[in-house]
Short mmCIF file of C-alpha atoms in Angstrom, two decimals:
data_model
loop_
_atom_site.label_atom_id
_atom_site.label_comp_id
_atom_site.label_asym_id
_atom_site.label_seq_id
_atom_site.Cartn_x
_atom_site.Cartn_y
_atom_site.Cartn_z
CA MET A 1 3.30 25.47 25.21
CA ILE A 2 2.63 23.77 21.86
CA ARG A 3 3.69 26.85 19.89
CA ILE A 4 6.93 27.01 21.86
CA PHE A 5 7.55 23.29 21.35
CA ASP A 6 6.99 23.59 17.58
CA THR A 7 9.12 26.72 17.27
CA VAL A 8 12.04 25.09 19.05
CA SER A 9 11.72 21.53 17.79
CA LEU A 10 10.71 21.69 14.12
CA PRO A 11 13.90 23.29 12.71
CA LEU A 12 16.07 20.98 14.81
CA LEU A 13 14.17 17.83 13.91
CA ARG A 14 14.15 18.63 10.19
CA TRP A 15 17.93 19.08 10.31
CA LEU A 16 18.42 15.57 11.70
CA ASP A 17 18.16 12.22 9.97
CA ALA A 18 14.46 11.34 9.80
CA GLU A 19 14.61 8.35 12.13
CA ASP A 20 16.87 10.09 14.63
CA ALA A 21 14.45 13.02 14.61
CA HIS A 22 11.56 10.67 15.31
CA ARG A 23 13.40 9.15 18.28
CA LEU A 24 14.21 12.62 19.62
CA ALA A 25 10.58 13.69 19.27
CA ILE A 26 9.45 10.74 21.38
CA GLN A 27 12.03 11.59 24.05
CA GLY A 28 10.93 15.22 24.00
CA LEU A 29 7.30 14.27 24.52
CA LYS A 30 8.24 12.12 27.49
CA LEU A 31 9.84 15.19 29.10
CA LEU A 32 6.88 17.51 28.62
CA PRO A 33 5.44 18.69 31.93
CA ALA A 34 2.10 17.28 32.98
CA MET A 35 -0.70 19.67 32.10
CA ARG A 36 -4.43 19.51 31.74
CA PRO A 37 -5.53 19.95 28.10
CA ALA A 38 -8.00 22.67 27.28
CA PRO A 39 -11.52 21.23 27.10
CA ASP A 40 -12.75 20.52 23.58
CA ASP A 41 -15.81 22.12 22.05
CA ALA A 42 -18.68 19.78 22.95
CA LYS A 43 -19.76 19.74 19.30
CA LEU A 44 -16.54 17.93 18.38
CA ALA A 45 -17.38 14.90 20.52
CA VAL A 46 -17.82 11.66 18.56
CA ARG A 47 -19.49 8.42 19.60
CA ALA A 48 -18.02 5.50 17.65
CA PHE A 49 -17.32 1.79 18.26
CA GLY A 50 -19.03 2.14 21.63
CA LEU A 51 -16.45 4.73 22.72
CA ASN A 52 -16.82 8.44 23.50
CA PHE A 53 -14.11 10.49 21.78
CA PRO A 54 -13.68 14.09 23.03
CA ASN A 55 -12.70 15.12 19.51
CA PRO A 56 -12.17 13.27 16.21
CA VAL A 57 -8.41 13.93 15.77
CA GLY A 58 -6.21 10.93 16.56
CA MET A 59 -2.52 10.14 16.40
CA ALA A 60 -2.04 7.37 13.86
CA ALA A 61 -0.09 4.20 14.53
CA GLY A 62 3.59 4.25 13.66
CA PHE A 63 4.54 7.29 15.70
CA ASP A 64 4.46 5.87 19.22
CA LYS A 65 5.23 2.27 18.36
CA ASN A 66 6.11 1.22 21.90
CA ALA A 67 3.55 3.14 24.00
CA GLU A 68 6.17 5.52 25.39
CA ALA A 69 4.21 8.77 25.21
CA PRO A 70 0.45 8.23 24.74
CA ASP A 71 -0.51 10.44 27.68
CA ALA A 72 1.70 13.30 26.51
CA LEU A 73 -0.06 13.12 23.15
CA LEU A 74 -3.49 13.11 24.77
CA ARG A 75 -2.51 16.15 26.84
CA LEU A 76 -1.48 17.92 23.64
CA GLY A 77 -5.05 17.74 22.39
CA PHE A 78 -5.45 14.48 20.49
CA GLY A 79 -8.84 12.86 20.97
CA PHE A 80 -7.25 9.42 20.90
CA VAL A 81 -3.88 7.78 20.32
CA GLU A 82 -3.10 4.54 18.52
CA ILE A 83 0.15 2.88 19.58
CA GLY A 84 2.05 0.21 17.63
CA THR A 85 2.32 -1.65 15.42
CA VAL A 86 3.15 -4.21 18.12
CA THR A 87 4.24 -7.76 17.32
CA PRO A 88 4.39 -10.67 19.79
CA ARG A 89 8.18 -10.81 19.81
CA PRO A 90 10.53 -7.83 19.55
CA GLN A 91 11.98 -7.21 16.13
CA SER A 92 14.47 -4.72 14.77
CA GLY A 93 12.72 -4.10 11.46
CA ASN A 94 14.42 -3.47 8.15
CA PRO A 95 17.99 -2.12 7.82
CA ARG A 96 18.55 1.63 8.05
CA PRO A 97 18.10 3.99 6.34
CA ARG A 98 14.40 3.19 6.17
CA LEU A 99 12.63 6.51 6.72
CA PHE A 100 12.83 9.33 4.16
CA ARG A 101 11.41 12.83 3.91
CA LEU A 102 10.21 14.16 0.56
CA GLU A 103 10.43 17.78 1.66
CA ARG A 104 8.97 19.51 -1.39
CA ASP A 105 6.04 17.08 -1.45
CA GLU A 106 5.45 17.21 2.32
CA ALA A 107 5.55 13.42 2.22
CA ILE A 108 7.31 10.50 3.89
CA ILE A 109 8.45 7.12 2.58
CA ASN A 110 9.04 4.41 5.15
CA ARG A 111 10.06 0.78 5.08
CA MET A 112 10.41 0.38 8.83
CA GLY A 113 9.20 -3.22 8.96
CA PHE A 114 7.30 -3.31 12.29
CA ASN A 115 10.33 -2.44 14.42
CA ASN A 116 9.12 -2.54 18.04
CA ASP A 117 9.93 -3.74 21.55
CA GLY A 118 7.51 -6.67 21.43
CA ALA A 119 4.37 -7.36 23.44
CA ASP A 120 5.72 -7.67 26.98
CA PRO A 121 7.35 -4.22 27.44
CA VAL A 122 4.48 -2.48 25.65
CA LEU A 123 1.95 -4.28 27.85
CA ARG A 124 3.78 -3.14 30.99
CA ARG A 125 3.73 0.49 29.83
CA LEU A 126 0.03 0.42 28.98
CA ALA A 127 -0.85 -1.28 32.26
CA ALA A 128 1.12 1.36 34.19
CA ARG A 129 -0.81 4.24 32.58
CA ALA A 130 -4.27 2.62 32.53
CA HIS A 131 -5.56 4.71 35.47
CA PHE A 132 -5.02 7.91 33.47
CA GLY A 133 -7.91 7.12 31.15
CA GLY A 134 -8.19 8.45 27.63
CA ILE A 135 -8.65 6.40 24.48
CA VAL A 136 -5.49 4.47 23.55
CA GLY A 137 -5.86 1.90 20.79
CA VAL A 138 -3.40 -0.91 20.09
CA ASN A 139 -2.36 -1.64 16.51
CA VAL A 140 -1.31 -5.29 16.21
CA GLY A 141 0.73 -7.13 13.58
CA ALA A 142 2.60 -10.35 12.92
CA ASN A 143 6.30 -11.00 13.28
CA LYS A 144 8.13 -11.12 9.96
CA ASP A 145 9.45 -14.65 10.57
CA SER A 146 6.26 -16.02 12.09
CA THR A 147 5.19 -19.47 10.91
CA ASP A 148 1.56 -18.75 11.89
CA ARG A 149 0.65 -15.10 11.44
CA VAL A 150 -2.99 -15.59 12.41
CA ALA A 151 -1.83 -17.03 15.74
CA ASP A 152 0.26 -13.88 16.28
CA TYR A 153 -2.83 -11.68 15.99
CA VAL A 154 -4.83 -13.96 18.29
CA ARG A 155 -2.09 -13.91 20.92
CA LEU A 156 -1.93 -10.11 20.84
CA ILE A 157 -5.70 -9.75 21.22
CA GLU A 158 -5.63 -11.99 24.27
CA THR A 159 -2.59 -10.18 25.70
CA PHE A 160 -3.71 -6.58 25.28
CA ALA A 161 -7.48 -6.84 25.81
CA PRO A 162 -7.28 -5.63 29.43
CA VAL A 163 -5.46 -2.40 28.48
CA ALA A 164 -6.59 -1.56 24.92
CA SER A 165 -9.40 0.90 24.26
CA TYR A 166 -9.69 -0.75 20.84
CA PHE A 167 -7.65 -2.95 18.51
CA THR A 168 -6.52 -2.29 14.97
CA VAL A 169 -5.72 -5.41 12.97
CA ASN A 170 -2.97 -4.21 10.66
CA ILE A 171 -2.82 -6.37 7.52
CA SER A 172 -1.96 -3.53 5.18
CA SER A 173 1.63 -2.54 5.85
CA PRO A 174 3.66 -2.93 2.64
CA ASN A 175 6.90 -3.49 4.56
CA THR A 176 6.38 -7.04 5.84
CA PRO A 177 6.56 -9.48 2.91
CA GLY A 178 3.27 -11.24 2.25
CA LEU A 179 1.32 -9.39 4.95
CA ARG A 180 -1.07 -7.74 2.50
CA ASN A 181 -2.09 -11.21 1.27
CA LEU A 182 -4.20 -11.38 4.44
CA GLN A 183 -6.55 -8.88 2.74
CA GLN A 184 -7.64 -11.62 0.31
CA ALA A 185 -11.17 -12.77 1.09
CA ALA A 186 -10.59 -16.34 2.31
CA GLN A 187 -7.54 -15.47 4.41
CA LEU A 188 -9.23 -12.36 5.80
CA ASP A 189 -12.32 -14.30 6.77
CA ASP A 190 -10.23 -16.86 8.66
CA LEU A 191 -8.17 -14.15 10.38
CA LEU A 192 -11.17 -12.09 11.50
CA ALA A 193 -13.06 -15.17 12.69
CA LYS A 194 -10.17 -16.16 14.96
CA VAL A 195 -9.42 -12.62 16.12
CA LEU A 196 -13.03 -11.98 17.07
CA GLU A 197 -13.28 -15.38 18.78
CA ALA A 198 -10.23 -14.42 20.86
CA ARG A 199 -11.77 -11.06 21.73
CA ASP A 200 -15.02 -12.74 22.80
CA ARG A 201 -13.14 -15.39 24.77
CA VAL A 202 -11.55 -12.82 27.07
CA LYS A 203 -14.30 -10.20 27.20
CA GLN A 204 -15.74 -11.38 30.53
CA LYS A 205 -12.53 -10.23 32.18
CA SER A 206 -11.52 -7.45 29.81
CA GLY A 207 -14.74 -6.06 28.38
CA ASP A 208 -15.95 -6.00 24.79
CA THR A 209 -12.98 -4.32 23.10
CA PRO A 210 -13.76 -2.97 19.60
CA VAL A 211 -11.81 -4.54 16.72
CA LEU A 212 -11.00 -2.40 13.66
CA LEU A 213 -9.49 -3.49 10.37
CA LYS A 214 -6.85 -1.32 8.66
CA ILE A 215 -6.64 -1.65 4.87
CA ALA A 216 -4.32 -0.50 2.11
CA PRO A 217 -5.25 2.30 -0.31
CA ASP A 218 -3.92 0.14 -3.16
CA LEU A 219 -6.81 -2.34 -3.19
CA SER A 220 -8.78 -2.59 -6.41
CA LEU A 221 -12.50 -1.89 -6.09
CA ALA A 222 -13.21 -5.59 -6.57
CA GLU A 223 -10.82 -6.38 -3.72
CA LEU A 224 -12.45 -3.68 -1.62
CA ASP A 225 -15.84 -5.30 -2.29
CA ASP A 226 -14.48 -8.56 -0.87
CA VAL A 227 -12.87 -6.91 2.16
CA VAL A 228 -16.01 -4.98 3.09
CA HIS A 229 -18.18 -8.07 2.57
CA VAL A 230 -16.01 -10.09 4.96
CA ALA A 231 -15.77 -7.24 7.47
CA ARG A 232 -19.54 -6.82 7.51
CA SER A 233 -20.26 -10.57 7.68
CA ARG A 234 -17.82 -10.97 10.58
CA ARG A 235 -19.25 -7.83 12.19
CA VAL A 236 -16.05 -5.94 12.87
CA ASP A 237 -16.52 -2.70 14.74
CA GLY A 238 -14.93 -0.42 12.16
CA MET A 239 -12.30 0.08 9.48
CA ILE A 240 -9.31 2.40 9.13
CA VAL A 241 -8.79 3.71 5.61
CA ALA A 242 -5.97 3.72 4.72
CA ASN A 243 -2.36 2.70 5.25
CA THR A 244 0.57 3.95 3.15
CA THR A 245 0.65 3.42 -0.62
CA LEU A 246 3.16 1.71 -2.89
CA ALA A 247 2.06 4.00 -5.71
CA ARG A 248 4.09 7.05 -6.70
CA PRO A 249 1.89 9.84 -8.05
CA ARG A 250 3.19 11.55 -11.18
CA THR A 251 2.94 14.89 -9.39
CA LEU A 252 5.77 14.10 -6.95
CA ARG A 253 8.56 16.66 -7.09
CA GLU A 254 11.16 14.63 -5.21
CA GLN A 255 11.51 12.10 -8.01
CA ALA A 256 14.92 10.75 -6.93
CA ARG A 257 13.84 10.22 -3.32
CA ALA A 258 10.51 8.77 -4.53
CA LYS A 259 12.42 5.77 -5.91
CA GLU A 260 13.07 4.55 -2.38
CA GLN A 261 11.13 1.39 -1.58
CA GLY A 262 8.40 1.54 1.04
CA GLY A 263 5.03 3.07 1.75
CA LEU A 264 4.33 6.68 0.80
CA SER A 265 2.36 8.89 3.19
CA GLY A 266 1.65 12.58 3.60
CA ARG A 267 0.08 15.14 1.29
CA PRO A 268 0.42 13.11 -1.97
CA LEU A 269 -1.67 10.31 -0.43
CA PHE A 270 -4.63 12.58 0.32
CA ARG A 271 -6.67 12.17 -2.87
CA LEU A 272 -6.26 8.40 -3.12
CA SER A 273 -6.95 7.74 0.56
CA THR A 274 -9.97 10.06 0.52
CA ARG A 275 -11.35 8.28 -2.54
CA MET A 276 -10.92 4.97 -0.71
CA VAL A 277 -12.75 6.36 2.33
CA ALA A 278 -15.68 7.33 0.11
CA GLU A 279 -15.67 3.98 -1.73
CA THR A 280 -15.61 2.13 1.58
CA PHE A 281 -18.34 4.33 3.08
CA VAL A 282 -20.83 3.60 0.30
CA ARG A 283 -20.13 -0.15 0.59
CA VAL A 284 -20.38 -0.26 4.38
CA GLU A 285 -23.88 1.31 4.29
CA GLY A 286 -23.69 2.46 7.89
CA ALA A 287 -22.82 -0.97 9.32
CA PHE A 288 -19.86 0.51 11.23
CA PRO A 289 -17.86 3.78 11.37
CA LEU A 290 -14.67 4.56 9.47
CA VAL A 291 -11.43 6.24 10.49
CA GLY A 292 -9.92 8.31 7.69
CA VAL A 293 -6.12 8.54 7.40
CA GLY A 294 -3.80 9.89 4.74
CA GLY A 295 -2.56 13.36 3.89
CA ILE A 296 -4.63 15.37 6.37
CA ASP A 297 -2.66 18.57 6.90
CA SER A 298 -5.32 21.24 7.52
CA GLY A 299 -8.83 21.81 8.80
CA GLY A 300 -10.07 21.81 5.21
CA ALA A 301 -8.45 18.44 4.51
CA ALA A 302 -9.95 17.03 7.71
CA LEU A 303 -13.39 18.29 6.71
CA THR A 304 -13.05 16.73 3.25
CA LYS A 305 -12.14 13.38 4.80
CA ILE A 306 -15.14 13.54 7.12
CA ARG A 307 -17.51 14.46 4.30
CA ALA A 308 -16.06 11.51 2.35
CA GLY A 309 -17.21 9.17 5.13
CA ALA A 310 -14.81 9.28 8.08
CA SER A 311 -16.27 9.61 11.57
CA LEU A 312 -12.76 10.01 12.99
CA ILE A 313 -9.43 11.02 11.46
CA GLN A 314 -5.77 10.32 12.19
CA LEU A 315 -2.57 12.25 11.54
CA TYR A 316 1.12 11.48 11.47
CA SER A 317 3.20 12.55 8.46
CA SER A 318 1.76 16.08 8.34
CA LEU A 319 3.01 16.70 11.88
CA VAL A 320 6.58 16.41 10.57
CA TYR A 321 5.97 19.50 8.43
CA LYS A 322 3.27 21.39 10.34
CA GLY A 323 4.07 20.60 13.97
CA LEU A 324 1.79 19.67 16.85
CA GLY A 325 -0.06 22.97 16.56
CA LEU A 326 -1.85 21.37 13.61
CA VAL A 327 -4.06 19.43 16.03
CA GLU A 328 -5.59 22.54 17.59
CA SER A 329 -5.80 24.22 14.20
CA ILE A 330 -7.88 21.37 12.79
CA LYS A 331 -10.17 21.27 15.81
CA THR A 332 -10.71 25.03 15.63
CA ASP A 333 -11.56 24.86 11.92
CA LEU A 334 -13.99 21.97 12.43
CA ALA A 335 -15.75 23.73 15.30
CA SER A 336 -15.98 26.94 13.25
CA THR A 337 -17.52 25.02 10.35
CA LEU A 338 -20.19 23.55 12.62
CA LEU A 339 -20.96 26.95 14.10
CA ARG A 340 -21.11 28.63 10.69
CA THR A 341 -23.42 25.99 9.21
CA GLY A 342 -25.66 25.68 12.26
CA ARG A 343 -24.91 22.01 12.90
CA ASP A 344 -24.68 20.41 16.31
CA SER A 345 -22.19 17.63 15.57
CA LEU A 346 -19.83 16.28 12.94
CA SER A 347 -22.02 13.19 12.55
CA GLU A 348 -24.41 15.34 10.52
CA ILE A 349 -21.87 15.68 7.70
CA VAL A 350 -20.13 12.28 7.75
CA GLY A 351 -20.32 10.90 4.21
CA ALA A 352 -22.18 13.91 2.81
CA ASP A 353 -19.94 13.96 -0.28
CA ALA A 354 -19.22 10.23 -0.58
CA ALA A 355 -21.42 9.61 -3.62
CA THR A 356 -20.02 12.65 -5.42
CA ILE A 357 -16.42 11.64 -4.72
CA THR A 358 -16.95 8.09 -6.00
CA ALA A 359 -18.21 9.52 -9.31
CA GLU A 360 -15.02 11.52 -9.94
CA ASP A 361 -12.08 10.40 -12.09
CA TRP A 362 -9.72 8.05 -10.27
CA PRO A 363 -6.80 9.89 -8.61
CA VAL A 364 -3.44 9.39 -10.33
#
């Protein structure tokens, strides 16, 4: 089924405008027939944030912004799905065009600007599918014109706690002016204190929902020191490393398209995001798990991210170029690696190369 879907859809979607293709992909997923996914190799199971993941491969936020197709994605083999970014009120985002393919680089630039339906419709969709199970996280953000962005995050935690498997506090999108300032130590400390208070306030009714922090790959190491210190002191449940980058590597082939404003994702982000995973891993010292995101487009890339320090991984941009069959390909490669090396679980290799990676020259 997945091979057929990729064969039919990829050429068509690549021919369309990038945002129109994205919309069509969501509609196509909603029409997929219900089917039971093949069981995952038991060795791929991951225990993290108090949750049991059947496999470590997740759909990153930004694809299913409005929780329209999380169950279709789970049926296609993802171990978990992260919907959003959701803001309290609906917003249209930045003017189009705002999504660009860099074909020769297998990359994407976006300046979407948290376009989404707002909390109420997304909540209704998640409540309607709650009985299906599966791990569906909710990525939350602030409205662009909000006068109190911290209050936006608090409201969303309180709203979605009954239906979220976990929360991701997104303060690292480059497409909402001033949002990344929330990564500064004092502001971050205040935000996390209030977010975690909100989570604890509603947990008697909703359970103890894990809260993860998603950071930018563009932080300096001094800034990363501060972020990890605050995250550890406030006892968040995990971190996602990393969002899109404002940097433009010198190796990009699509130089004209690379001048578009917005965050860069896909293959060119792999080295920087992996370095940031390793740098974060050595600073966290096992206090909580990490989710590695950025440029994962093969089983080998997934393995590298895990050995850098990621307990779980997420995909998005690579699916534009590789198709949904990439999910099964990565899982097969990871299972084969465990079998070949005589290991019983991926946890045995998480962070195995972190120290080595942090000693390498900085990616440019």
